[in-house]
C-alpha atoms as one frame of an Amber mdcrd trajectory, in Angstrom:
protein
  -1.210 -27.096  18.968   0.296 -26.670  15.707   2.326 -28.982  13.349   4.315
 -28.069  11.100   5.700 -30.559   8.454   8.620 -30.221   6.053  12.433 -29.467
   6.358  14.212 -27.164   4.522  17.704 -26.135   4.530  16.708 -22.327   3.441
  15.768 -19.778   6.215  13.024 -17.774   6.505  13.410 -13.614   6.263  12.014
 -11.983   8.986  11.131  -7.773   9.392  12.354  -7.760  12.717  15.796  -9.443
  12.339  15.561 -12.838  13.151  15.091 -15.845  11.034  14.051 -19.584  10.874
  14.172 -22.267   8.515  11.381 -23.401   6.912   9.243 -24.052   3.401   6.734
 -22.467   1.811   5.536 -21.669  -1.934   5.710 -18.398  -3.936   3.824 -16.263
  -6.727   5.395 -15.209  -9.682   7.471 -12.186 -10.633   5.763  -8.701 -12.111
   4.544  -5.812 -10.446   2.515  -6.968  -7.582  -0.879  -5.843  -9.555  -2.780
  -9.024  -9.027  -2.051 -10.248 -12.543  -3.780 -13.876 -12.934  -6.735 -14.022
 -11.531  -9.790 -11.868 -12.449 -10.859 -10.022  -8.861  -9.605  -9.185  -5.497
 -11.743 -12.364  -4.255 -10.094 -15.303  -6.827  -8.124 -16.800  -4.545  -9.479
 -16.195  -1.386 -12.928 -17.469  -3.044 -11.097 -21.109  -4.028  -9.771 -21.939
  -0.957 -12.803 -20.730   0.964 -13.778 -24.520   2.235 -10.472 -25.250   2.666
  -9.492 -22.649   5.226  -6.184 -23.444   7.039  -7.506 -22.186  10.240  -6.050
 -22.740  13.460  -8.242 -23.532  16.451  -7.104 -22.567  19.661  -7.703 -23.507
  23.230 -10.409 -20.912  23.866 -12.166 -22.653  20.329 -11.418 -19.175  18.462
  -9.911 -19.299  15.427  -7.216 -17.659  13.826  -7.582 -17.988  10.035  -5.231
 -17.804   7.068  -5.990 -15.094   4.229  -5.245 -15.736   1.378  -3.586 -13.458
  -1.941  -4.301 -13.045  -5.955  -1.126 -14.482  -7.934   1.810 -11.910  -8.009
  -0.429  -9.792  -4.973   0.212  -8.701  -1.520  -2.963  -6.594  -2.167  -5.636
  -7.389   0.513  -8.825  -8.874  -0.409 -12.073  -8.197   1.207 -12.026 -11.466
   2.531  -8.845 -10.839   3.711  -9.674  -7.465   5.157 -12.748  -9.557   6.673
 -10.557 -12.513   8.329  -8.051 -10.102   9.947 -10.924  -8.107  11.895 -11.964
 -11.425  13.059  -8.029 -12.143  14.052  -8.139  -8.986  15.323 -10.887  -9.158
  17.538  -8.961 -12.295  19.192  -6.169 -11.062  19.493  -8.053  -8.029  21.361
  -9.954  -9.887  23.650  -6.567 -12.245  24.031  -3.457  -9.590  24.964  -1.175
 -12.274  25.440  -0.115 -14.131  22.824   2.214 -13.217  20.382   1.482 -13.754
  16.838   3.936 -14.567  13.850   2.411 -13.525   9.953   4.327 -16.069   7.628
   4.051 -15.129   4.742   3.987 -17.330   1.786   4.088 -17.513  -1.835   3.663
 -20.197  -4.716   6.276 -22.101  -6.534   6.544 -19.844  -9.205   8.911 -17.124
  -9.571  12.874 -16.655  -8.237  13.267 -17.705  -4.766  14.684 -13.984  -4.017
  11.249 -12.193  -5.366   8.801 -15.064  -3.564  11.070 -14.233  -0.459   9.978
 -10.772  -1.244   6.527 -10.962  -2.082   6.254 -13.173   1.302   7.550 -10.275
   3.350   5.234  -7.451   1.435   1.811  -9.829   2.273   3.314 -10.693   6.032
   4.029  -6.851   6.104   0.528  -5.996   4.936  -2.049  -8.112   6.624   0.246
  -6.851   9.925   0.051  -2.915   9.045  -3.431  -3.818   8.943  -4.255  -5.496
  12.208  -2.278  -2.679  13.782  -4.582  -0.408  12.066  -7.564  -2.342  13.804
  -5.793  -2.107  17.235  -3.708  -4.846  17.782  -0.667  -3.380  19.475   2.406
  -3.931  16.617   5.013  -5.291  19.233   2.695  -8.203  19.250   3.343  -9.109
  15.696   6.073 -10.120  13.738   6.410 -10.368   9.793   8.336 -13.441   8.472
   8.505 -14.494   4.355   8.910 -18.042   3.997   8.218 -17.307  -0.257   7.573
 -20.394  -1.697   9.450 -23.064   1.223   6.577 -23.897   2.840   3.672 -25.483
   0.693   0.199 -25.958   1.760  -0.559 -28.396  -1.131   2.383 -29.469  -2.784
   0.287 -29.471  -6.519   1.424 -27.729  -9.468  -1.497 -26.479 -10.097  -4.092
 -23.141 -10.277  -5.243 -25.002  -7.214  -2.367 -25.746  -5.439  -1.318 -22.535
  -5.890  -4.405 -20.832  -4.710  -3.623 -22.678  -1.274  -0.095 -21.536  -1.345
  -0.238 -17.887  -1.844  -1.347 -16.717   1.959  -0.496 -15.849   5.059  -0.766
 -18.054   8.216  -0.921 -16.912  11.485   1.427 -18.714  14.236   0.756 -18.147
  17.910   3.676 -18.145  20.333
């Protein structure tokens, strides 16, 4: 049920050891304050109607969340979407879920690698706060390998800096 386009020669970091190729895109370099947009909802907001959701056999979906520029911080919307993820995954003990995390183009691949695993890390710290047992989840960076929208743009990059959620 899901697609994934692209090819990439680079491989993606994982938390628990392992790793995959991939692409992605990545946010820039600074302190991880949220520098570049105005609120906690900027990005999340612009991408709202653009959702990457995935819809899966039972017709529940698993949606992406999405970050501020230079962020791993967790939006309400964010916060929001993962309860929803959550409550699948509750009802649904079975699968196992990846958290790619991803990042925009700008910034060194090493700190969009980086950033990638700090949002993976956080929106799954969170869903095991909400119940989901954590040896169901596993925390992958892609940084900035793996585009949504290929743009160079505010928009583009809005798309870009999230995480998506893979079921196995």
């Amino acid at each position: 049920m899901i697609i994934l386009a692209g090819c990439s020669s680079k491989s993606a970091v994982s938390t628990n050891g392992t790793s995959g190729t991939g692409v992605g895109t990545g946010s820039g370099v600074g302190s991880g304050t949220g520098a570049g947009t105005s609120s906690g909802q900027g990005a999340g907001a612009a991408v709202e109607t653009q959702n990457v959701d995935q819809k899966l056999s039972t017709g529940t979906i698993i949606g992406d969340i999405f970050f501020d520029f230079d962020s791993s911080a967790l939006s309400d919307e964010a916060q929001e979407q993962l309860k929803q993820n959550a409550a699948w995954m509750q009802s649904h003990p079975f699968p196992a879920v990846t958290v790619e995390g991803h990042c925009d183009e700008r910034g060194t691949d090493e700190y969009n690698i980086a950033l990638g695993e700090r949002r993976a890390e956080a929106a799954r710290n969170y869903l095991v706060t909400l119940g989901v047992k954590s040896n169901r989840l596993t925390a992958v960076s892609f940084g900035e390998e793996k585009p949504f929208d290929p743009g160079h743009n505010e928009e583009a990059w809005a798309k870009n800096r999230r995480d998506h959620f893979v079921t196995k």
